[in-house]
């Protein structure tokens, strides 16, 4: 996610071997130089790969746990994580949110839960929702992000990143898909599969 000046990246990490739930690590980068600016303290050990989304909203960096709770920290990434209760999306009380994107141009939210995205207005009432087109080869939806024009859903398989992206407009209409190049020439290593 971005606050308009910096990029914030979330990923999961283990504190110990053989964990079924993980901590979320958040890093802050300069959007122009990609220089690492700061890293947040590790979140509580209560997340998983499917719920490691990150949102900038209301002056906060917000992350998601698979038990349905949401946590926030100041964009400086200093201080402690605190539970976030500012999202009250209609009919999501017992759902684990995977990602949220706030569209500042239209005052709408794209909310990724399960295998679909729902568009909500500022009153947090549902406007529309859509399921993703199926992908071959066992690809499953992994992350969602957006811009003021489009919503992007990425897919992976068995934790090996295959950069397949489906694109939708803010009415839920399918626009298309693309597969980003994924090779050692781009990633610069022969040992990484991600």
mmCIF file of C-alpha atoms in Angstrom:
data_model
loop_
_atom_site.group_PDB
_atom_site.id
_atom_site.type_symbol
_atom_site.label_atom_id
_atom_site.label_comp_id
_atom_site.label_asym_id
_atom_site.label_seq_id
_atom_site.Cartn_x
_atom_site.Cartn_y
_atom_site.Cartn_z
ATOM 1 C CA UNK A 1 0.000 0.000 0.000
ATOM 2 C CA UNK A 2 1.050 3.628 -0.177
ATOM 3 C CA UNK A 3 0.359 6.855 1.661
ATOM 4 C CA UNK A 4 1.198 8.817 -1.492
ATOM 5 C CA UNK A 5 4.851 9.247 -0.538
ATOM 6 C CA UNK A 6 6.059 5.899 0.798
ATOM 7 C CA UNK A 7 5.390 2.257 -0.078
ATOM 8 C CA UNK A 8 4.515 -0.175 2.732
ATOM 9 C CA UNK A 9 5.098 -3.891 2.178
ATOM 10 C CA UNK A 10 3.800 -6.731 4.350
ATOM 11 C CA UNK A 11 5.010 -10.297 4.519
ATOM 12 C CA UNK A 12 4.729 -13.140 6.992
ATOM 13 C CA UNK A 13 7.558 -14.644 8.994
ATOM 14 C CA UNK A 14 7.999 -17.332 11.650
ATOM 15 C CA UNK A 15 9.262 -16.735 15.130
ATOM 16 C CA UNK A 16 9.871 -20.464 15.527
ATOM 17 C CA UNK A 17 9.946 -23.526 13.272
ATOM 18 C CA UNK A 18 6.760 -25.444 12.422
ATOM 19 C CA UNK A 19 4.306 -22.622 13.135
ATOM 20 C CA UNK A 20 0.864 -22.782 11.561
ATOM 21 C CA UNK A 21 0.264 -19.070 12.101
ATOM 22 C CA UNK A 22 2.821 -16.386 11.550
ATOM 23 C CA UNK A 23 3.816 -12.835 12.428
ATOM 24 C CA UNK A 24 3.463 -10.023 9.926
ATOM 25 C CA UNK A 25 6.515 -7.912 9.138
ATOM 26 C CA UNK A 26 5.909 -4.452 7.617
ATOM 27 C CA UNK A 27 8.634 -2.463 5.846
ATOM 28 C CA UNK A 28 8.514 1.140 4.579
ATOM 29 C CA UNK A 29 10.310 2.155 1.367
ATOM 30 C CA UNK A 30 10.955 5.406 -0.456
ATOM 31 C CA UNK A 31 8.720 5.325 -3.555
ATOM 32 C CA UNK A 32 11.386 6.934 -5.773
ATOM 33 C CA UNK A 33 14.620 5.242 -4.674
ATOM 34 C CA UNK A 34 13.174 2.013 -3.171
ATOM 35 C CA UNK A 35 15.431 2.624 -0.166
ATOM 36 C CA UNK A 36 14.315 0.925 3.056
ATOM 37 C CA UNK A 37 13.203 3.672 5.454
ATOM 38 C CA UNK A 38 11.871 1.727 8.449
ATOM 39 C CA UNK A 39 10.550 -1.612 9.665
ATOM 40 C CA UNK A 40 7.748 -2.074 12.160
ATOM 41 C CA UNK A 41 7.984 -4.330 15.190
ATOM 42 C CA UNK A 42 6.701 -7.823 14.366
ATOM 43 C CA UNK A 43 2.970 -8.233 14.807
ATOM 44 C CA UNK A 44 1.506 -10.808 17.146
ATOM 45 C CA UNK A 45 1.820 -14.434 16.041
ATOM 46 C CA UNK A 46 -1.722 -14.702 14.656
ATOM 47 C CA UNK A 47 -1.715 -14.445 10.871
ATOM 48 C CA UNK A 48 -1.255 -16.653 7.835
ATOM 49 C CA UNK A 49 -0.192 -16.219 4.209
ATOM 50 C CA UNK A 50 -3.793 -15.758 3.058
ATOM 51 C CA UNK A 51 -4.398 -12.841 5.420
ATOM 52 C CA UNK A 52 -1.201 -10.804 5.181
ATOM 53 C CA UNK A 53 -2.809 -7.854 3.415
ATOM 54 C CA UNK A 54 -1.942 -4.250 4.212
ATOM 55 C CA UNK A 55 -3.920 -1.015 3.919
ATOM 56 C CA UNK A 56 -3.204 2.677 4.353
ATOM 57 C CA UNK A 57 -6.375 4.392 5.589
ATOM 58 C CA UNK A 58 -7.300 7.041 8.142
ATOM 59 C CA UNK A 59 -3.609 7.880 8.676
ATOM 60 C CA UNK A 60 -2.863 4.322 9.775
ATOM 61 C CA UNK A 61 -1.143 1.209 8.425
ATOM 62 C CA UNK A 62 -3.634 -1.653 8.909
ATOM 63 C CA UNK A 63 -2.951 -5.413 8.725
ATOM 64 C CA UNK A 64 -5.262 -8.431 8.898
ATOM 65 C CA UNK A 65 -5.292 -11.635 10.911
ATOM 66 C CA UNK A 66 -6.967 -14.892 9.925
ATOM 67 C CA UNK A 67 -9.092 -14.766 13.104
ATOM 68 C CA UNK A 68 -10.851 -11.680 11.686
ATOM 69 C CA UNK A 69 -9.132 -9.023 13.793
ATOM 70 C CA UNK A 70 -7.371 -6.034 12.289
ATOM 71 C CA UNK A 71 -4.356 -4.221 13.749
ATOM 72 C CA UNK A 72 -2.786 -0.829 13.054
ATOM 73 C CA UNK A 73 0.406 1.116 13.593
ATOM 74 C CA UNK A 74 1.434 4.692 12.850
ATOM 75 C CA UNK A 75 2.966 5.152 9.337
ATOM 76 C CA UNK A 76 6.291 5.984 10.995
ATOM 77 C CA UNK A 77 6.223 2.275 11.978
ATOM 78 C CA UNK A 78 7.211 3.200 15.512
ATOM 79 C CA UNK A 79 5.221 2.332 18.589
ATOM 80 C CA UNK A 80 3.117 -0.732 19.220
ATOM 81 C CA UNK A 81 0.436 -2.493 17.208
ATOM 82 C CA UNK A 82 -3.135 -1.797 18.403
ATOM 83 C CA UNK A 83 -6.422 -3.391 17.390
ATOM 84 C CA UNK A 84 -8.238 -1.500 14.625
ATOM 85 C CA UNK A 85 -12.025 -1.288 14.832
ATOM 86 C CA UNK A 86 -12.673 1.419 12.231
ATOM 87 C CA UNK A 87 -13.902 -0.956 9.508
ATOM 88 C CA UNK A 88 -17.514 -2.046 9.974
ATOM 89 C CA UNK A 89 -18.302 -3.362 6.506
ATOM 90 C CA UNK A 90 -21.834 -4.695 6.128
ATOM 91 C CA UNK A 91 -22.222 -8.454 6.711
ATOM 92 C CA UNK A 92 -18.521 -9.071 7.501
ATOM 93 C CA UNK A 93 -18.766 -9.530 11.280
ATOM 94 C CA UNK A 94 -17.618 -13.166 11.158
ATOM 95 C CA UNK A 95 -15.305 -12.863 8.150
ATOM 96 C CA UNK A 96 -11.539 -12.690 7.906
ATOM 97 C CA UNK A 97 -10.623 -9.789 5.617
ATOM 98 C CA UNK A 98 -7.667 -10.484 3.320
ATOM 99 C CA UNK A 99 -7.135 -6.970 1.889
ATOM 100 C CA UNK A 100 -8.798 -3.556 1.723
ATOM 101 C CA UNK A 101 -8.130 -0.722 -0.715
ATOM 102 C CA UNK A 102 -9.641 2.746 -0.257
ATOM 103 C CA UNK A 103 -10.345 4.630 -3.503
ATOM 104 C CA UNK A 104 -9.903 8.318 -2.677
ATOM 105 C CA UNK A 105 -11.376 9.422 -6.024
ATOM 106 C CA UNK A 106 -14.733 7.688 -5.535
ATOM 107 C CA UNK A 107 -14.836 7.278 -1.727
ATOM 108 C CA UNK A 108 -15.258 3.522 -2.087
ATOM 109 C CA UNK A 109 -13.567 0.478 -0.583
ATOM 110 C CA UNK A 110 -12.608 -2.759 -2.342
ATOM 111 C CA UNK A 111 -12.692 -5.515 0.289
ATOM 112 C CA UNK A 112 -11.178 -8.948 -0.431
ATOM 113 C CA UNK A 113 -12.758 -11.784 1.596
ATOM 114 C CA UNK A 114 -12.557 -15.452 0.677
ATOM 115 C CA UNK A 115 -12.573 -15.683 -3.115
ATOM 116 C CA UNK A 116 -14.417 -12.467 -3.954
ATOM 117 C CA UNK A 117 -14.172 -8.692 -3.791
ATOM 118 C CA UNK A 118 -17.020 -6.511 -2.543
ATOM 119 C CA UNK A 119 -17.225 -2.782 -3.251
ATOM 120 C CA UNK A 120 -18.490 -0.681 -0.339
ATOM 121 C CA UNK A 121 -19.413 2.981 -0.101
ATOM 122 C CA UNK A 122 -18.238 5.322 2.662
ATOM 123 C CA UNK A 123 -21.222 4.156 4.741
ATOM 124 C CA UNK A 124 -19.629 0.671 4.539
ATOM 125 C CA UNK A 125 -22.735 -0.729 2.836
ATOM 126 C CA UNK A 126 -22.194 -3.114 -0.086
ATOM 127 C CA UNK A 127 -22.606 -1.710 -3.606
ATOM 128 C CA UNK A 128 -21.595 -4.752 -5.656
ATOM 129 C CA UNK A 129 -19.395 -7.836 -5.459
ATOM 130 C CA UNK A 130 -17.698 -10.169 -7.896
ATOM 131 C CA UNK A 131 -15.933 -13.527 -7.969
ATOM 132 C CA UNK A 132 -12.699 -14.000 -9.876
ATOM 133 C CA UNK A 133 -12.394 -15.826 -13.154
ATOM 134 C CA UNK A 134 -10.872 -19.264 -12.625
ATOM 135 C CA UNK A 135 -7.212 -19.745 -13.500
ATOM 136 C CA UNK A 136 -5.759 -23.018 -14.805
ATOM 137 C CA UNK A 137 -2.855 -24.928 -13.292
ATOM 138 C CA UNK A 138 -4.035 -24.788 -9.694
ATOM 139 C CA UNK A 139 -3.529 -21.028 -9.292
ATOM 140 C CA UNK A 140 -5.384 -19.535 -6.327
ATOM 141 C CA UNK A 141 -6.109 -15.919 -5.490
ATOM 142 C CA UNK A 142 -3.416 -14.516 -3.229
ATOM 143 C CA UNK A 143 -3.562 -10.736 -2.923
ATOM 144 C CA UNK A 144 -5.608 -7.746 -4.006
ATOM 145 C CA UNK A 145 -4.558 -4.173 -4.564
ATOM 146 C CA UNK A 146 -6.025 -1.353 -6.599
ATOM 147 C CA UNK A 147 -5.695 2.104 -8.055
ATOM 148 C CA UNK A 148 -8.400 4.721 -8.459
ATOM 149 C CA UNK A 149 -9.209 3.134 -11.853
ATOM 150 C CA UNK A 150 -8.736 -0.622 -11.444
ATOM 151 C CA UNK A 151 -8.672 -3.507 -8.967
ATOM 152 C CA UNK A 152 -5.845 -6.050 -9.314
ATOM 153 C CA UNK A 153 -5.963 -9.617 -8.013
ATOM 154 C CA UNK A 154 -2.760 -11.681 -8.024
ATOM 155 C CA UNK A 155 -2.569 -15.481 -8.054
ATOM 156 C CA UNK A 156 -0.035 -18.087 -6.933
ATOM 157 C CA UNK A 157 0.334 -21.849 -6.595
ATOM 158 C CA UNK A 158 1.748 -23.766 -3.626
ATOM 159 C CA UNK A 159 3.558 -20.639 -2.339
ATOM 160 C CA UNK A 160 5.542 -20.400 -5.602
ATOM 161 C CA UNK A 161 4.886 -16.981 -7.063
ATOM 162 C CA UNK A 162 3.542 -17.006 -10.595
ATOM 163 C CA UNK A 163 2.807 -13.352 -11.290
ATOM 164 C CA UNK A 164 -0.638 -13.728 -12.864
ATOM 165 C CA UNK A 165 -2.818 -10.661 -12.380
ATOM 166 C CA UNK A 166 -6.507 -10.247 -13.165
ATOM 167 C CA UNK A 167 -7.784 -6.683 -13.651
ATOM 168 C CA UNK A 168 -11.315 -5.458 -12.847
ATOM 169 C CA UNK A 169 -12.944 -2.028 -12.916
ATOM 170 C CA UNK A 170 -14.689 -0.543 -9.881
ATOM 171 C CA UNK A 171 -18.042 -1.868 -11.101
ATOM 172 C CA UNK A 172 -16.698 -5.422 -10.906
ATOM 173 C CA UNK A 173 -16.328 -5.848 -14.669
ATOM 174 C CA UNK A 174 -13.461 -8.058 -15.841
ATOM 175 C CA UNK A 175 -10.978 -5.983 -17.869
ATOM 176 C CA UNK A 176 -8.286 -8.583 -18.591
ATOM 177 C CA UNK A 177 -5.249 -10.371 -17.240
ATOM 178 C CA UNK A 178 -1.507 -10.409 -17.668
ATOM 179 C CA UNK A 179 1.400 -12.567 -16.584
ATOM 180 C CA UNK A 180 4.466 -10.592 -15.571
ATOM 181 C CA UNK A 181 7.834 -11.986 -16.682
ATOM 182 C CA UNK A 182 9.312 -14.232 -13.993
ATOM 183 C CA UNK A 183 12.889 -15.341 -14.635
ATOM 184 C CA UNK A 184 16.339 -15.342 -13.076
ATOM 185 C CA UNK A 185 17.255 -12.446 -15.401
ATOM 186 C CA UNK A 186 14.666 -10.322 -13.596
ATOM 187 C CA UNK A 187 15.089 -11.615 -10.058
ATOM 188 C CA UNK A 188 18.870 -11.973 -10.286
ATOM 189 C CA UNK A 189 19.201 -15.358 -8.612
ATOM 190 C CA UNK A 190 18.955 -19.034 -9.450
ATOM 191 C CA UNK A 191 17.977 -20.144 -5.942
ATOM 192 C CA UNK A 192 14.714 -18.270 -5.417
ATOM 193 C CA UNK A 193 11.345 -19.614 -6.481
ATOM 194 C CA UNK A 194 9.467 -16.565 -5.239
#
